[in-house]
Tab-separated table of C-alpha atoms in Angstrom:
chain	number	residue	atom	x	y	z
A	120	MET	CA	0.000	0.000	0.000
A	121	GLY	CA	1.142	3.563	-0.674
A	122	ILE	CA	0.015	7.105	-0.073
A	123	TYR	CA	-1.348	9.286	-2.888
A	124	VAL	CA	-1.561	13.036	-2.181
A	125	ILE	CA	-4.126	15.140	-4.064
A	126	LYS	CA	-3.190	18.810	-4.123
A	127	MET	CA	-5.293	21.915	-4.706
A	128	PRO	CA	-5.038	22.422	-8.503
A	129	ASP	CA	-4.263	25.658	-10.311
A	130	ILE	CA	-7.684	26.779	-11.589
A	131	GLY	CA	-6.378	29.697	-13.636
A	132	GLU	CA	-6.955	33.460	-13.823
A	133	GLY	CA	-4.264	34.151	-11.256
A	134	VAL	CA	-6.279	32.586	-8.424
A	135	ALA	CA	-3.984	31.936	-5.442
A	136	GLU	CA	-6.541	30.299	-3.140
A	137	ALA	CA	-10.143	29.182	-3.142
A	138	GLU	CA	-12.826	28.380	-0.612
A	139	LEU	CA	-13.785	24.763	0.014
A	140	VAL	CA	-17.568	24.594	-0.361
A	141	GLU	CA	-18.198	20.836	-0.351
A	142	TRP	CA	-16.607	17.482	0.448
A	143	SER	CA	-18.143	14.681	-1.601
A	144	VAL	CA	-16.345	12.058	0.485
A	145	LYS	CA	-15.452	11.419	4.120
A	146	LEU	CA	-12.689	9.601	5.967
A	147	GLY	CA	-12.660	5.891	5.143
A	148	ASP	CA	-14.625	6.220	1.897
A	149	PRO	CA	-13.366	4.288	-1.151
A	150	VAL	CA	-13.066	6.407	-4.296
A	151	ARG	CA	-12.609	5.553	-7.949
A	152	GLU	CA	-10.616	7.319	-10.645
A	153	ASP	CA	-12.298	10.500	-11.954
A	154	GLU	CA	-14.784	10.546	-9.057
A	155	ILE	CA	-15.530	14.070	-7.771
A	156	VAL	CA	-14.171	14.397	-4.228
A	157	ALA	CA	-14.524	18.128	-3.493
A	158	ALA	CA	-15.762	21.458	-4.829
A	159	VAL	CA	-14.061	24.822	-4.362
A	160	MET	CA	-15.284	28.320	-5.152
A	161	THR	CA	-13.440	31.333	-6.534
A	162	ASP	CA	-14.837	34.804	-7.079
A	163	LYS	CA	-16.337	33.710	-10.389
A	164	ALA	CA	-17.197	30.025	-10.357
A	165	THR	CA	-17.400	26.734	-8.506
A	166	VAL	CA	-14.860	24.122	-9.608
A	167	GLU	CA	-15.179	20.376	-8.972
A	168	ILE	CA	-12.020	18.417	-8.157
A	169	PRO	CA	-11.754	14.743	-9.242
A	170	THR	CA	-9.368	12.053	-8.022
A	171	PRO	CA	-6.939	10.704	-10.635
A	172	VAL	CA	-6.609	7.289	-8.922
A	173	ASN	CA	-8.530	4.615	-7.035
A	174	GLY	CA	-8.023	4.533	-3.285
A	175	THR	CA	-9.386	5.051	0.231
A	176	VAL	CA	-9.623	8.436	1.928
A	177	THR	CA	-7.305	8.685	4.958
A	178	TRP	CA	-6.913	12.446	5.501
A	179	LEU	CA	-8.832	15.606	4.586
A	180	ALA	CA	-7.093	18.963	4.762
A	181	CYS	CA	-9.754	21.418	5.901
A	182	ASP	CA	-13.397	22.090	6.717
A	183	VAL	CA	-16.093	23.499	4.459
A	184	GLY	CA	-15.741	27.282	4.406
A	185	ASP	CA	-11.943	27.292	4.817
A	186	GLN	CA	-9.611	28.885	2.281
A	187	ILE	CA	-7.024	26.578	0.742
A	188	ALA	CA	-4.021	27.705	-1.286
A	189	VAL	CA	-3.237	26.469	-4.797
A	190	GLY	CA	-0.591	23.706	-4.574
A	191	SER	CA	-1.257	22.797	-0.946
A	192	GLU	CA	-2.301	19.284	0.072
A	193	LEU	CA	-6.042	18.726	-0.169
A	194	MET	CA	-6.449	15.048	0.748
A	195	HIS	CA	-4.593	11.729	1.112
A	196	LEU	CA	-5.574	8.338	-0.271
A	197	ASP	CA	-4.336	4.838	0.521
A	198	VAL	CA	-3.649	3.250	-2.862
A	199	GLU	CA	-2.322	0.015	-4.280
A	200	GLY	CA	1.360	0.350	-5.141
A	201	GLU	CA	3.768	3.090	-4.143
A	202	GLY	CA	1.500	6.153	-4.527
A	203	ASN	CA	3.170	9.504	-5.093
A	204	ARG	CA	4.622	10.170	-1.615
A	205	SER	CA	7.408	8.327	0.137
A	206	GLY	CA	7.750	7.876	3.895
A	207	ALA	CA	5.803	6.028	6.525
A	208	SER	CA	3.486	8.930	7.327
A	209	ALA	CA	1.751	11.159	4.798
A	210	ALA	CA	0.178	13.514	7.304
A	211	PRO	CA	1.628	16.962	8.098
A	212	PRO	CA	4.092	17.155	11.026
A	213	GLY	CA	2.463	16.183	14.288
A	214	ARG	CA	-0.584	14.594	12.640
A	215	LYS	CA	-1.480	11.103	11.494
A	216	PRO	CA	-3.699	10.005	8.598
A	217	GLY	CA	-7.263	9.830	9.907
A	218	ASP	CA	-6.820	12.660	12.438
A	219	LYS	CA	-9.579	15.229	12.714
A	220	ARG	CA	-9.577	17.493	9.686
A	221	VAL	CA	-7.471	20.621	9.950
A	222	SER	CA	-6.661	23.411	7.515
A	223	PRO	CA	-2.995	23.345	6.411
A	224	SER	CA	-2.999	27.131	6.351
A	225	ARG	CA	-3.382	27.213	10.151
A	226	PRO	CA	-0.136	27.250	12.162
A	227	THR	CA	0.924	24.003	13.835
A	228	GLY	CA	3.626	23.079	16.306
A	229	PRO	CA	4.905	25.874	18.620
A	230	GLN	CA	2.612	28.498	17.073
A	231	ARG	CA	-0.581	26.534	17.743
A	232	ALA	CA	-1.571	24.187	20.511
A	233	ALA	CA	-2.022	20.595	19.410
A	234	ALA	CA	-5.292	20.217	21.312
A	235	PRO	CA	-8.260	19.114	19.203
A	236	GLN	CA	-10.469	21.834	17.787
A	237	GLU	CA	-13.531	22.702	19.812
A	238	ASP	CA	-16.863	21.918	18.287
A	239	ILE	CA	-18.333	25.387	17.850
A	240	ARG	CA	-21.710	24.229	16.608
A	241	ALA	CA	-24.693	25.273	18.658
A	242	PRO	CA	-25.969	22.672	21.167
A	243	ALA	CA	-28.761	20.404	20.061
A	244	PRO	CA	-32.208	21.945	20.600
A	245	THR	CA	-33.804	21.239	23.971
A	246	PRO	CA	-36.467	18.514	23.602
A	247	ARG	CA	-40.051	19.686	23.892
A	248	ILE	CA	-42.860	18.054	25.788
A	249	GLY	CA	-43.993	15.072	23.793
A	250	ASP	CA	-40.703	14.627	21.936
A	251	ARG	CA	-39.811	10.977	21.523
A	252	PRO	CA	-36.266	9.645	21.305
A	253	ARG	CA	-34.845	9.806	17.822
A	254	ALA	CA	-32.168	7.714	16.170
A	255	GLY	CA	-29.863	10.734	15.756
A	256	LEU	CA	-29.644	14.151	14.160
A	257	PRO	CA	-30.671	14.457	10.503
A	258	SER	CA	-27.971	14.596	7.864
A	259	ARG	CA	-27.043	18.080	6.657
A	260	ASP	CA	-26.402	19.408	3.159
A	261	ALA	CA	-23.389	21.512	2.154
A	262	TYR	CA	-25.009	24.596	3.704
A	263	GLY	CA	-25.797	23.048	7.085
A	264	ARG	CA	-29.509	22.474	6.444
A	265	PRO	CA	-31.370	19.210	7.118
A	266	ILE	CA	-31.832	17.284	3.857
A	267	ALA	CA	-35.453	17.439	2.676
A	268	SER	CA	-37.441	18.153	-0.473
A	269	PRO	CA	-39.027	21.597	-1.005
A	270	ALA	CA	-42.485	20.091	-0.390
A	271	VAL	CA	-41.388	18.648	2.962
A	272	ARG	CA	-39.742	21.956	3.907
A	273	LYS	CA	-42.904	23.901	3.084
A	274	ARG	CA	-45.105	21.505	5.021
A	275	ALA	CA	-42.808	21.718	8.052
A	276	ARG	CA	-42.658	25.510	7.818
A	277	ASP	CA	-46.466	25.802	7.598
A	278	ALA	CA	-46.837	23.504	10.625
A	279	GLY	CA	-44.160	25.312	12.626
A	280	ILE	CA	-41.976	22.191	12.834
A	281	ASP	CA	-38.210	22.525	13.211
A	282	LEU	CA	-36.638	20.000	10.806
A	283	ARG	CA	-33.492	19.954	12.940
A	284	ARG	CA	-35.449	17.863	15.474
A	285	ILE	CA	-36.235	15.088	13.002
A	286	ALA	CA	-33.947	12.224	11.952
A	287	GLY	CA	-34.726	11.316	8.339
A	288	SER	CA	-35.369	7.746	7.274
A	289	GLY	CA	-34.766	8.353	3.568
A	290	PRO	CA	-31.544	7.916	1.585
A	291	ALA	CA	-28.590	9.833	3.094
A	292	GLY	CA	-30.781	10.822	6.035
A	293	ARG	CA	-33.360	12.670	3.888
A	294	ILE	CA	-36.485	13.678	5.821
A	295	THR	CA	-39.682	12.353	4.221
A	296	HIS	CA	-43.391	13.082	4.623
A	297	ALA	CA	-43.659	9.869	6.644
A	298	ASP	CA	-41.036	11.210	9.051
A	299	LEU	CA	-43.131	14.347	9.488
A	300	ASP	CA	-46.227	12.210	10.152
A	301	ASP	CA	-44.361	10.196	12.802
A	302	TYR	CA	-42.984	13.310	14.436
A	303	THR	CA	-46.375	15.049	14.499
A	304	ALA	CA	-47.959	11.960	16.065
A	305	SER	CA	-45.288	11.956	18.764
A	306	LEU	CA	-46.248	15.502	19.766
A	307	GLU	CA	-49.808	14.726	20.830
A	308	PRO	CA	-50.364	16.479	24.181
A	309	GLU	CA	-50.436	14.232	27.233
A	310	GLY	CA	-52.610	15.122	30.197
A	311	THR	CA	-52.596	18.884	30.734
A	312	ALA	CA	-49.401	19.499	28.720
A	313	SER	CA	-49.934	22.126	26.044
A	314	PHE	CA	-48.950	21.498	22.448
A	315	TYR	CA	-47.754	25.095	22.328
A	316	THR	CA	-44.623	24.990	24.444
A	317	PRO	CA	-41.671	27.373	24.522
A	318	VAL	CA	-38.402	26.297	22.975
A	319	GLU	CA	-34.835	27.301	23.716
A	320	GLY	CA	-31.523	27.227	21.883
A	321	ALA	CA	-29.975	28.733	18.784
A	322	GLU	CA	-27.943	27.541	15.833
A	323	ASP	CA	-24.759	29.106	14.479
A	324	ILE	CA	-24.518	28.729	10.709
A	325	LYS	CA	-21.163	29.409	9.117
A	326	VAL	CA	-21.390	31.844	6.223
A	327	SER	CA	-19.565	30.060	3.428
A	328	GLY	CA	-19.656	29.229	-0.254
A	329	LEU	CA	-21.908	31.284	-2.504
A	330	ARG	CA	-23.582	33.001	0.455
A	331	ARG	CA	-20.232	34.384	1.600
A	332	ARG	CA	-19.412	35.564	-1.939
A	333	ILE	CA	-22.772	37.336	-2.136
A	334	ALA	CA	-22.189	38.961	1.255
A	335	GLU	CA	-18.727	40.163	0.243
A	336	ARG	CA	-19.929	41.621	-3.064
A	337	MET	CA	-22.928	43.364	-1.487
A	338	ASP	CA	-20.750	44.799	1.265
A	339	ALA	CA	-18.183	46.087	-1.245
A	340	ALA	CA	-20.885	47.654	-3.440
A	341	ASN	CA	-22.535	49.333	-0.463
A	342	ARG	CA	-19.233	50.644	0.922
A	343	HIS	CA	-17.760	51.901	-2.345
A	344	ILE	CA	-20.764	53.155	-4.317
A	345	PRO	CA	-22.870	56.183	-3.285
A	346	HIS	CA	-26.235	55.012	-4.608
A	347	ILE	CA	-28.974	57.246	-5.961
A	348	THR	CA	-32.313	55.508	-6.626
A	349	ILE	CA	-35.177	56.856	-8.730
A	350	VAL	CA	-38.630	55.220	-8.679
A	351	GLU	CA	-41.013	55.939	-11.552
A	352	GLU	CA	-44.535	54.759	-12.356
A	353	VAL	CA	-44.982	53.208	-15.805
A	354	ASP	CA	-48.295	52.517	-17.528
A	355	VAL	CA	-47.675	49.095	-19.093
A	356	THR	CA	-51.229	48.510	-20.303
A	357	GLU	CA	-50.157	48.675	-23.958
A	358	LEU	CA	-47.081	46.553	-23.291
A	359	GLU	CA	-49.131	43.836	-21.572
A	360	GLY	CA	-51.647	43.899	-24.411
A	361	LEU	CA	-48.877	43.539	-27.005
A	362	ARG	CA	-47.185	40.780	-25.019
A	363	GLN	CA	-50.416	38.790	-24.763
A	364	ARG	CA	-51.142	39.191	-28.483
A	365	LEU	CA	-47.640	38.045	-29.421
A	366	ASN	CA	-47.896	35.067	-27.098
A	367	GLY	CA	-51.283	34.166	-28.484
A	368	GLU	CA	-49.938	34.185	-32.033
A	369	HIS	CA	-46.433	32.764	-31.577
A	370	ALA	CA	-46.142	30.987	-28.217
A	371	GLU	CA	-46.318	27.491	-29.723
A	372	SER	CA	-43.649	28.132	-32.349
A	373	ARG	CA	-41.387	30.642	-30.568
A	374	GLY	CA	-42.106	30.277	-26.863
A	375	LYS	CA	-43.731	32.689	-24.412
A	376	LEU	CA	-42.560	36.221	-23.732
A	377	THR	CA	-42.243	37.650	-20.233
A	378	VAL	CA	-41.749	41.334	-19.440
A	379	LEU	CA	-37.957	40.958	-19.223
A	380	PRO	CA	-37.203	40.910	-23.000
A	381	PHE	CA	-39.148	44.181	-23.357
A	382	ILE	CA	-37.164	45.710	-20.478
A	383	MET	CA	-33.959	44.576	-22.155
A	384	ARG	CA	-34.930	46.161	-25.478
A	385	ALA	CA	-35.767	49.412	-23.686
A	386	ILE	CA	-32.362	49.420	-21.950
A	387	VAL	CA	-30.558	48.830	-25.252
A	388	ARG	CA	-32.375	51.788	-26.813
A	389	ALA	CA	-31.821	54.034	-23.789
A	390	VAL	CA	-28.073	53.399	-23.472
A	391	SER	CA	-27.590	54.007	-27.192
A	392	GLU	CA	-28.529	57.626	-26.400
A	393	GLN	CA	-26.767	57.715	-23.005
A	394	PRO	CA	-23.675	55.464	-23.264
A	395	ALA	CA	-22.451	56.611	-19.830
A	396	PHE	CA	-24.919	54.156	-18.285
A	397	ASN	CA	-23.437	51.135	-20.099
A	398	ALA	CA	-20.110	51.323	-18.308
A	399	HIS	CA	-17.820	50.195	-15.510
A	400	PHE	CA	-16.235	52.512	-12.961
A	401	LEU	CA	-12.795	51.075	-12.181
A	402	ASP	CA	-12.379	53.119	-9.016
A	403	GLU	CA	-8.954	51.757	-8.094
A	404	ASP	CA	-7.581	53.066	-11.418
A	405	ASN	CA	-9.926	56.086	-11.539
A	406	ILE	CA	-11.154	55.009	-14.994
A	407	ILE	CA	-14.650	54.961	-16.503
A	408	ARG	CA	-14.807	52.275	-19.194
A	409	ARG	CA	-17.732	52.636	-21.598
A	410	PHE	CA	-18.816	49.657	-23.703
A	411	ASP	CA	-20.243	49.509	-27.209
A	412	ALA	CA	-21.827	46.090	-26.686
A	413	VAL	CA	-24.661	45.803	-24.156
A	414	HIS	CA	-24.148	42.765	-21.903
A	415	VAL	CA	-27.173	42.607	-19.588
A	416	GLY	CA	-26.884	40.850	-16.229
A	417	ILE	CA	-30.133	39.199	-15.069
A	418	ALA	CA	-30.288	38.785	-11.279
A	419	THR	CA	-31.533	35.209	-10.771
A	420	GLN	CA	-32.546	33.507	-7.538
A	421	THR	CA	-31.234	29.935	-7.280
A	422	PRO	CA	-31.508	27.276	-4.543
A	423	ASN	CA	-28.025	28.286	-3.383
A	424	GLY	CA	-28.431	32.055	-3.574
A	425	LEU	CA	-28.402	35.003	-5.966
A	426	MET	CA	-26.531	34.683	-9.269
A	427	VAL	CA	-26.252	37.135	-12.171
A	428	PRO	CA	-25.978	35.305	-15.530
A	429	VAL	CA	-25.198	37.562	-18.487
A	430	VAL	CA	-27.088	37.963	-21.767
A	431	ARG	CA	-24.286	38.996	-24.115
A	432	ASN	CA	-24.769	41.409	-27.018
A	433	ALA	CA	-28.372	42.170	-26.163
A	434	GLU	CA	-28.264	44.895	-28.820
A	435	ALA	CA	-28.259	42.145	-31.478
A	436	MET	CA	-31.260	40.246	-30.091
A	437	GLY	CA	-34.947	40.425	-30.866
A	438	LEU	CA	-37.617	39.695	-28.296
A	439	TRP	CA	-37.718	35.919	-28.736
A	440	ASP	CA	-33.941	35.573	-28.992
A	441	ALA	CA	-33.641	37.469	-25.698
A	442	ALA	CA	-36.416	35.404	-24.104
A	443	ARG	CA	-34.762	32.117	-25.059
A	444	GLU	CA	-31.351	33.237	-23.802
A	445	ILE	CA	-32.800	34.508	-20.515
A	446	GLY	CA	-34.563	31.167	-20.016
A	447	ARG	CA	-31.462	29.145	-20.888
A	448	LEU	CA	-29.226	31.086	-18.512
A	449	ALA	CA	-31.762	30.963	-15.681
A	450	GLU	CA	-32.071	27.182	-16.020
A	451	ALA	CA	-28.281	26.759	-16.084
A	452	SER	CA	-27.859	28.956	-13.005
A	453	ARG	CA	-30.516	27.130	-10.992
A	454	GLY	CA	-29.131	23.764	-12.054
A	455	GLY	CA	-25.562	24.697	-11.147
A	456	SER	CA	-24.236	24.269	-14.703
A	457	ALA	CA	-23.648	27.939	-15.603
A	458	THR	CA	-20.062	28.536	-16.691
A	459	ARG	CA	-17.664	31.183	-15.421
A	460	ASP	CA	-18.068	33.196	-18.642
A	461	GLU	CA	-21.862	33.074	-18.355
A	462	LEU	CA	-21.683	34.586	-14.862
A	463	SER	CA	-19.325	37.500	-15.557
A	464	GLY	CA	-18.839	40.476	-17.847
A	465	SER	CA	-22.186	42.306	-17.549
A	466	THR	CA	-22.229	46.036	-18.310
A	467	ILE	CA	-25.668	46.870	-16.853
A	468	SER	CA	-28.099	44.703	-14.861
A	469	ILE	CA	-31.808	43.990	-14.350
A	470	THR	CA	-33.270	42.740	-11.080
A	471	SER	CA	-36.833	41.564	-10.513
A	472	LEU	CA	-38.702	39.792	-7.727
A	473	GLY	CA	-41.246	38.418	-10.188
A	474	PRO	CA	-44.718	37.770	-8.724
A	475	LEU	CA	-43.371	38.592	-5.230
A	476	GLY	CA	-42.347	42.070	-6.371
A	477	ALA	CA	-43.129	45.073	-4.210
A	478	LEU	CA	-44.357	48.575	-4.982
A	479	ALA	CA	-40.762	49.806	-4.962
A	480	THR	CA	-37.277	48.512	-4.211
A	481	THR	CA	-33.802	50.039	-3.842
A	482	PRO	CA	-31.530	47.804	-5.952
A	483	ILE	CA	-27.822	47.525	-5.129
A	484	ILE	CA	-25.538	48.086	-8.111
A	485	ASN	CA	-23.566	45.110	-9.412
A	486	ARG	CA	-20.093	46.595	-8.999
A	487	PRO	CA	-18.196	47.756	-11.118
A	488	GLU	CA	-21.304	48.616	-13.164
A	489	VAL	CA	-22.822	52.079	-12.726
A	490	ALA	CA	-26.550	51.340	-13.177
A	491	ILE	CA	-29.165	48.708	-12.374
A	492	VAL	CA	-32.856	48.592	-13.363
A	493	GLY	CA	-35.285	47.103	-10.830
A	494	ILE	CA	-38.654	45.744	-11.955
A	495	ASN	CA	-41.584	45.741	-9.532
A	496	LYS	CA	-44.936	43.986	-9.701
A	497	ILE	CA	-47.662	44.903	-12.176
A	498	ALA	CA	-50.993	45.884	-10.650
A	499	THR	CA	-54.271	47.374	-11.841
A	500	ARG	CA	-54.547	50.954	-10.570
A	501	PRO	CA	-56.759	53.933	-11.397
A	502	LEU	CA	-55.006	56.569	-13.523
A	503	TRP	CA	-56.403	59.978	-14.453
A	504	LEU	CA	-56.738	59.972	-18.247
A	505	ASP	CA	-58.870	62.179	-20.505
A	506	GLY	CA	-60.684	63.781	-17.599
A	507	GLU	CA	-61.566	60.576	-15.729
A	508	PHE	CA	-60.043	57.731	-13.737
A	509	LYS	CA	-59.468	54.579	-15.766
A	510	PRO	CA	-58.179	51.151	-14.703
A	511	ARG	CA	-54.682	50.664	-16.085
A	512	GLN	CA	-51.890	48.113	-15.714
A	513	VAL	CA	-49.163	49.936	-13.821
A	514	MET	CA	-45.634	48.911	-12.831
A	515	ASN	CA	-43.027	50.870	-10.905
A	516	ILE	CA	-39.390	50.723	-11.983
A	517	SER	CA	-36.644	51.364	-9.408
A	518	CYS	CA	-33.326	52.370	-10.948
A	519	SER	CA	-30.119	52.831	-8.938
A	520	PHE	CA	-27.039	54.699	-10.181
A	521	ASP	CA	-23.457	55.278	-9.090
A	522	HIS	CA	-23.569	58.949	-8.092
A	523	ARG	CA	-19.805	59.272	-8.558
A	524	VAL	CA	-20.342	58.770	-12.293
A	525	ILE	CA	-24.009	59.578	-12.953
A	526	ASP	CA	-25.499	62.966	-12.078
A	527	GLY	CA	-29.076	63.169	-10.836
A	528	TRP	CA	-30.340	64.998	-13.926
A	529	ASP	CA	-28.861	62.427	-16.301
A	530	ALA	CA	-30.330	59.632	-14.175
A	531	ALA	CA	-33.773	61.223	-14.383
A	532	VAL	CA	-33.468	61.563	-18.179
A	533	PHE	CA	-32.524	57.866	-18.430
A	534	VAL	CA	-35.498	56.777	-16.311
A	535	GLN	CA	-37.912	58.932	-18.329
A	536	LYS	CA	-36.527	57.412	-21.531
A	537	LEU	CA	-37.213	53.908	-20.182
A	538	LYS	CA	-40.729	54.988	-19.209
A	539	ALA	CA	-41.455	56.410	-22.659
A	540	LEU	CA	-40.158	53.284	-24.409
A	541	LEU	CA	-42.132	50.888	-22.213
A	542	GLU	CA	-45.339	52.896	-22.650
A	543	ALA	CA	-44.971	52.717	-26.460
A	544	PRO	CA	-43.708	49.139	-26.894
A	545	ALA	CA	-44.727	48.563	-30.527
A	546	ALA	CA	-42.495	51.344	-31.798
A	547	MET	CA	-39.663	50.183	-29.542
A	548	CYS	CA	-39.703	46.546	-30.582
A	549	GLY	CA	-40.464	46.679	-34.279
A	550	GLU	CA	-41.524	43.003	-34.170
A	551	GLY	CA	-44.880	41.602	-35.040
């Protein structure tokens, strides 16, 4: 038997370290050649790391959420033959294969005590009246949540049930509807005990992976960019009528249109007259870089958090081309298959909460861009037209700008241009 050391690979673009976001294996697991053993995240993408050999896992370098440098040891495998490391022990000084995981970037020896790490997770929740003994805590996913389907999560949330109290009977500890039924039955009040009982305890959840990247980017945008936000009311009655007619005539052959392709066409037209809005402010170099091509970022909610896939060269797309590309990128982002190039390079962004949209929002700019267009929900409201109130389809748009680059007057002109284009969609689109 020999020891095979897998090191953190060079994943390009000058990246010196990455964050470990998932282990696909644990100590003692057998692995086969080309099997994915870990996933790491850079500023732009998540990269899966395979094993080049067959073997058994004997040592893992760090915990999920830790940073690991390119070229440092990631994991050790027991393999048939000599492996790629000589010596009786493959673990770092003072450690043996199979020891508790530890990040190699943390000091060892005289600089750090050799005592085992403390378990900093919150204590298990205090059992409530009626709780019955369980076989153990439920398994957790890469983000520390109990493993369960969306339907089970919704049912538990509606019933006020904490899934952390339930040990799942499904594959990999997944919590099923039957587990919820059993747990609910175990909570039947006995005697005078009330079903509604107070609970104690808290859970510490480490901010890691995509959530940490989102937090860092939002913090940087908020700290560096003085935002100015303008909210304007737009009468989209004509736009909704046109959209419905186009869908009625072409949905089967071309697919359905949402509001987003119309918003994208309006942005393309508006920035052609005001190119300062289709730009990056490289504040460290004190440079404003204006772009000829319009690459529109579409803020997209995924199971793991917010992503911004990019529709490239929106100026060259018609409504249905834009709709298909938006749909393709959204599906790739939610399925975790979006590439690094598809998630970077936007020059201006759109954000929308869809059917959950509010009356108004204050979007945060996707740095280093200088503008973002926020779409709010469409509602029927009375508008004063031709001497009387009439029911109209109305939508507010909330647009934020980098006030270091965009003056308030220019921002107002841009918003009014968007309003005018959206209220006269047929002339804007030129498609029938």
